[in-house]
Each structure stands twice: as structure tokens, then as C-alpha cells.
XYZ file of C-alpha atoms in Angstrom:
333
model
C 98.796 95.048 109.443
C 98.231 97.181 106.659
C 99.983 96.710 103.227
C 100.629 99.355 100.644
C 101.927 99.121 97.300
C 103.707 101.989 95.514
C 105.597 102.861 98.449
C 108.480 104.506 96.629
C 106.116 106.600 94.858
C 104.683 110.038 95.486
C 101.329 108.763 96.756
C 102.450 105.711 98.347
C 105.423 107.301 100.473
C 102.959 110.124 101.599
C 100.641 107.425 102.627
C 103.357 105.517 104.396
C 104.107 108.694 106.536
C 100.368 109.302 107.104
C 99.703 105.981 108.304
C 102.576 105.537 110.680
C 101.819 109.084 112.099
C 98.388 107.626 112.926
C 99.499 104.560 114.711
C 99.094 101.896 111.969
C 101.021 99.034 111.603
C 102.679 99.195 107.986
C 104.241 96.790 105.611
C 105.578 98.162 102.024
C 106.724 96.132 99.314
C 109.388 96.975 96.807
C 111.121 95.986 93.810
C 114.458 97.585 93.924
C 116.049 98.310 97.327
C 117.753 101.298 96.102
C 114.383 103.039 95.658
C 113.573 102.773 99.036
C 116.011 105.836 99.578
C 113.377 108.082 97.638
C 110.993 107.168 100.537
C 113.631 107.914 103.115
C 114.417 111.256 101.402
C 110.734 112.406 101.556
C 110.376 111.327 105.357
C 113.475 113.516 105.903
C 112.164 116.331 103.955
C 109.464 116.540 106.334
C 111.652 116.131 109.186
C 110.039 112.794 110.217
C 113.206 110.527 109.405
C 112.645 108.551 112.611
C 109.193 107.221 111.483
C 110.741 105.680 108.396
C 112.169 102.815 110.477
C 108.900 101.934 111.447
C 107.955 100.635 107.963
C 108.242 96.900 107.489
C 109.870 96.513 103.968
C 109.451 93.355 101.813
C 110.736 92.789 98.378
C 107.802 91.722 96.226
C 106.079 92.648 92.897
C 102.573 92.867 92.216
C 103.300 90.674 88.896
C 105.108 88.149 90.847
C 102.427 85.784 92.376
C 104.639 83.914 94.769
C 105.996 86.992 96.433
C 102.749 88.549 97.049
C 101.732 85.406 98.967
C 104.489 86.119 101.478
C 103.511 89.965 101.310
C 100.042 89.126 102.168
C 100.599 87.280 105.509
C 98.740 88.775 108.250
C 97.180 91.772 106.123
C 93.928 93.342 106.962
C 93.939 96.529 104.910
C 95.258 97.160 101.530
C 96.217 100.353 99.776
C 96.967 99.800 96.146
C 99.103 102.693 94.873
C 101.687 100.974 92.560
C 101.155 101.752 88.912
C 103.224 102.499 85.833
C 102.603 105.953 84.542
C 103.486 106.633 80.968
C 101.662 108.367 77.926
C 104.144 107.031 75.297
C 102.497 104.451 72.953
C 105.607 102.147 72.878
C 104.632 101.482 76.580
C 100.968 99.911 75.984
C 101.897 96.635 76.769
C 103.970 97.291 80.081
C 100.923 99.725 81.113
C 98.294 97.161 80.681
C 100.374 94.211 82.217
C 101.429 96.290 85.138
C 97.942 98.420 85.929
C 95.498 95.725 84.784
C 97.270 92.423 85.591
C 98.875 93.809 88.634
C 95.675 94.991 90.074
C 94.063 91.723 89.439
C 96.729 90.055 91.334
C 96.110 92.312 94.295
C 92.416 91.915 94.564
C 92.615 88.128 93.962
C 95.029 87.792 97.010
C 92.884 90.331 98.927
C 89.732 87.852 98.407
C 91.842 84.983 98.991
C 93.254 86.483 102.088
C 90.178 87.809 103.484
C 91.153 91.350 103.442
C 88.722 93.696 105.217
C 89.023 96.749 102.932
C 90.752 97.615 99.612
C 91.663 100.789 98.449
C 92.601 101.590 94.944
C 94.300 104.660 93.588
C 93.127 105.247 90.159
C 93.100 108.611 88.225
C 90.642 110.970 86.723
C 92.075 109.574 83.465
C 89.637 106.673 84.146
C 86.401 108.636 84.478
C 84.078 108.954 81.780
C 83.427 111.317 78.954
C 81.258 113.921 78.590
C 77.837 113.827 76.849
C 76.676 116.898 74.677
C 74.416 118.032 77.863
C 77.084 117.625 80.441
C 79.342 119.993 81.949
C 81.226 118.273 84.793
C 82.581 114.874 85.064
C 81.591 112.928 87.859
C 81.932 109.523 89.243
C 78.675 108.672 87.392
C 79.878 109.902 83.856
C 79.779 107.040 81.452
C 82.866 105.738 79.777
C 82.635 106.056 76.085
C 84.853 103.331 74.321
C 84.464 104.984 70.944
C 86.067 108.008 71.990
C 89.975 108.076 72.009
C 91.750 107.625 75.047
C 95.467 107.234 76.113
C 96.836 103.862 76.774
C 97.153 105.147 80.474
C 93.657 106.050 80.696
C 92.676 102.580 79.346
C 94.873 100.632 81.609
C 93.410 102.566 84.718
C 90.031 101.827 83.595
C 90.913 98.373 83.080
C 92.262 98.138 86.765
C 89.006 99.674 87.932
C 87.130 96.859 86.171
C 89.393 94.304 88.150
C 88.250 96.144 91.506
C 84.513 96.114 90.657
C 84.809 92.447 89.578
C 86.396 91.749 93.264
C 83.368 93.693 94.678
C 81.010 91.364 93.194
C 83.103 88.516 94.582
C 82.959 89.868 98.347
C 85.642 92.473 98.806
C 85.038 95.617 100.153
C 86.598 98.406 98.418
C 87.199 102.145 97.750
C 88.321 103.611 94.518
C 90.002 106.915 94.339
C 90.349 109.078 91.246
C 92.761 111.967 91.884
C 93.466 114.746 89.488
C 96.997 116.044 88.998
C 98.769 115.444 92.378
C 100.817 118.481 93.605
C 103.761 117.192 95.921
C 106.499 118.857 97.663
C 109.273 120.774 95.667
C 112.375 118.621 96.732
C 115.774 119.933 96.560
C 116.780 117.079 94.515
C 114.756 114.861 92.117
C 112.803 112.444 94.301
C 109.736 111.525 92.069
C 109.997 111.431 88.214
C 106.170 111.904 87.411
C 103.494 114.671 88.078
C 104.140 117.774 89.919
C 107.857 116.875 90.109
C 107.998 117.286 86.476
C 106.324 120.603 86.365
C 108.728 122.140 89.054
C 111.564 120.890 87.277
C 110.408 122.232 83.693
C 109.344 125.635 85.053
C 112.631 125.832 87.030
C 114.579 124.956 83.852
C 112.980 127.942 82.041
C 109.810 126.338 80.552
C 108.734 129.086 77.903
C 105.342 128.211 77.058
C 101.944 127.692 78.653
C 98.618 126.446 77.361
C 95.174 127.620 78.424
C 93.678 124.155 79.269
C 92.616 123.068 82.520
C 92.117 120.011 84.622
C 91.525 118.865 88.319
C 94.409 119.409 90.728
C 94.880 118.226 94.483
C 97.319 118.387 96.984
C 99.105 114.935 97.986
C 98.314 115.532 101.659
C 94.483 115.708 101.022
C 94.652 112.472 98.796
C 96.404 110.590 101.591
C 94.273 112.036 104.350
C 91.036 111.286 102.316
C 92.083 107.798 101.755
C 92.743 107.067 105.137
C 89.372 108.629 106.338
C 87.447 106.510 103.727
C 89.228 103.292 105.023
C 88.555 103.888 108.653
C 85.173 104.756 107.868
C 82.006 102.674 107.294
C 81.735 104.311 103.633
C 82.645 101.140 101.296
C 82.084 100.116 97.494
C 82.227 103.586 96.256
C 84.202 105.693 93.954
C 85.440 109.357 94.631
C 86.901 111.909 92.295
C 89.493 113.788 94.213
C 90.304 117.331 93.195
C 90.553 120.410 95.166
C 89.657 122.757 92.035
C 89.841 122.747 88.331
C 92.724 125.167 87.369
C 94.209 126.307 84.067
C 97.581 125.249 83.385
C 98.894 128.708 82.970
C 97.874 129.876 86.145
C 99.656 126.747 88.002
C 102.881 127.346 86.070
C 102.789 130.968 86.879
C 102.323 130.162 90.673
C 105.108 127.580 90.703
C 107.432 130.274 88.650
C 106.559 132.745 91.568
C 107.453 130.267 94.415
C 110.796 129.380 92.703
C 111.480 132.874 91.837
C 112.036 132.319 88.179
C 110.749 133.878 84.953
C 107.207 132.864 84.230
C 106.394 131.093 80.691
C 105.283 133.888 78.485
C 104.523 132.125 75.158
C 100.962 130.874 74.476
C 101.306 127.435 72.984
C 97.892 127.225 71.131
C 96.217 123.645 70.044
C 97.661 123.751 66.493
C 101.272 124.576 68.041
C 100.952 121.802 70.472
C 99.697 119.255 67.809
C 103.053 120.346 65.687
C 105.242 119.600 68.737
C 104.089 115.954 69.289
C 104.181 115.154 65.571
C 107.746 116.445 65.616
C 108.454 114.790 68.856
C 107.186 111.394 67.359
C 109.444 111.926 64.352
C 112.517 112.621 66.222
C 112.146 109.818 68.697
C 111.443 107.373 65.926
C 114.545 108.508 63.882
C 116.848 108.541 67.091
C 115.402 105.887 69.061
C 114.628 108.379 71.866
C 111.906 108.275 74.431
C 108.988 110.366 73.673
C 108.786 113.782 75.552
C 105.387 114.848 74.261
C 102.552 112.428 72.851
C 99.480 112.903 70.998
C 97.568 112.300 74.463
C 99.586 115.006 76.511
C 98.998 117.553 73.791
C 95.492 117.141 73.538
C 95.337 117.136 77.316
C 97.512 120.281 77.760
C 94.603 122.309 75.936
C 91.558 120.462 76.851
C 89.118 122.272 79.187
C 87.921 119.384 81.490
C 85.976 120.162 84.529
C 85.608 117.424 87.276
C 82.937 117.729 90.232
C 84.141 117.112 93.913
C 80.717 117.267 95.483
C 80.710 113.282 96.199
C 83.649 113.388 98.317
C 82.635 116.726 99.956
C 79.178 115.324 100.974
C 80.745 111.959 102.101
C 83.166 113.262 104.453
C 82.454 117.121 104.691
C 86.165 117.456 102.906
C 87.707 121.086 102.924
C 90.538 121.084 100.323
C 93.972 122.771 100.594
C 94.346 125.635 97.880
C 96.654 124.493 95.481
C 98.392 127.829 94.965
C 98.810 128.539 98.406
C 100.257 124.921 98.905
C 102.910 125.364 96.265
C 103.871 128.653 97.795
C 104.577 126.848 101.182
C 106.336 123.774 99.865
C 108.776 126.076 98.321
C 110.081 127.036 101.502
C 110.829 123.325 102.490
């Protein structure tokens, strides 16, 4: 049996669908039963509602050791996709606890229960920092602790350290570092992070764009690659998953075209983005509101990071879906 964490999130729910479509016997854990509806809605969006009933749902929490004891009964393979995603500095402790301690619990149980293979869904945020002579960030790029990193990036890097530690203790592992994951454009707000936020902001009339860039990938590619790696003889490796390095303005324009709304027309330069996060910090501090833009997200919006996907292309011969074409196609769902 296969165990999936984060089954009510974007990656986890698509993993569940892909696994079931490929004949796997799947168990998914949840903390809040109401959140299972999000996964059911996702299955229905793809007109695969009948497959949803094949999931073995179990109430458990990656931070609750007794519940994991039950969740791991009969488990041979694990896809660990559960994580807290936040760039608000106020969530530092929660990020470290969920992403690092939770991952430690998962690999410890995998070791104790002699799981055959463990797949950890990390992030390109946990990859290294370019040296002056380097152009592309790869799986081998060194992490520089002297450079600034978001609390989210640090928590994912710390989680990876737990997975590498488990490797040293005898667990076969795969680590995936996906870029910004593009999912479907739901008629209702199913998921709260990543591409869903981009779609919603553009639909609501986003005025500003930036010329920063990062790696993007389609959700179908993420889960397909995860499944292929887990089924292969490849083990104890880390893979950067991006289809292409894309300028944020271009992604926003494609979304606007797909949704038939006005494209963002104002170039938000770095100085303006820095002003925005300072203003947002001031407002959130005075009125006890949740941050909408932070120093980390402002910097990311104009940074021009380039990531290499050569390793996964060599390992599996992967051909990625075009992110712009995907956005156009899912707008019709």
C-alpha cells in the first residue's frame, strides 16, 4: 500500500488521482475531514469522481506520532507532500515545526516500518545559491547560509536534511524540487497557494507585473515524474523539476488571455516592490492583519533565477508540458 501526505493539497490530490489511475492501493491522511471535499472537487473537475471512493482516508497528523503509528500499518511506499507554505515571518516557528519536525517523523516511521522507498516533495526554494561564476541553479549548487533565505526556504532545506539523514540510516529516498506549480483553474477556490493565487489575482484585476523570472512546471508533470521515479530503480537522488524558466509578466499575460480579462499593465520595479512590502508590514503591524507581501516575496518577484532541468531529462528522458499551452487548456475546464 502507498501512503500519501498532503492529500488535500494541490500536489497531494493530483498524486492520489495519478496513483489510483495507475492501479495503486492508496491511503491518504487528513487532519480536517472538511478539507477532503477539496480533493473530491478536484477529482470531479477532471470528471474522475468515481475514483475518489478508492482512497483509504485516515485521520492523522505528521506532528502526532500515535496517529502515524496507525497510518503506517501495511505501508510499503510513501509520498510526503504535506507542508506549510507561508512567507510571513510570523509563521517561522510553525514552518519549522511542520516542515522539519513533521518530515523527521515521516522518515523515522519509514525507517521503523521498513518502507521500500520514500519520495519527498521539496521546493526549488531549498536549492543552493549561485556563485559568481555560475549561471544555472542545479541540484549540486551549494546552499550558502550567509545569504538571506525566507523562513519557508530554510524550513524546506531543513526538511531535506532530515531525508538525507534517513538515507544514511538505510532508507531509499527520492527528493523532488519543483518550481512554481501550475494547476487547474477551478471555478471555485479549491487551493489557497501557488497558481490558484495567480489565477485569482489576475481575474480580480491585477494591475502590476514584474520582470523577474523563476522556474515553472505543470502539476501533471510533477506527479507523473514522482510516480516514474518511485517505480524506477533510481534512488537516493534529488531532482529539480521545472519545465522552463519564465518571466512573471509572461505568465500573468497568458493567464489574463486565458481568462479573457485585462492584462497587468504597470511595471512594478524593484524599488516599488520594496516600498510595497514595507507598507504592508506597517499596515499588518498596526492593524494585526496577515501579511500579503513580504520582503522575501517582493525580492522573489524581481529576481531573475535560472534553474536547470537537465538531470531529470537525462534520468527519465522527460518531455515537459508547455506551461503557456497548459494555462490555455485548463481555462476551458
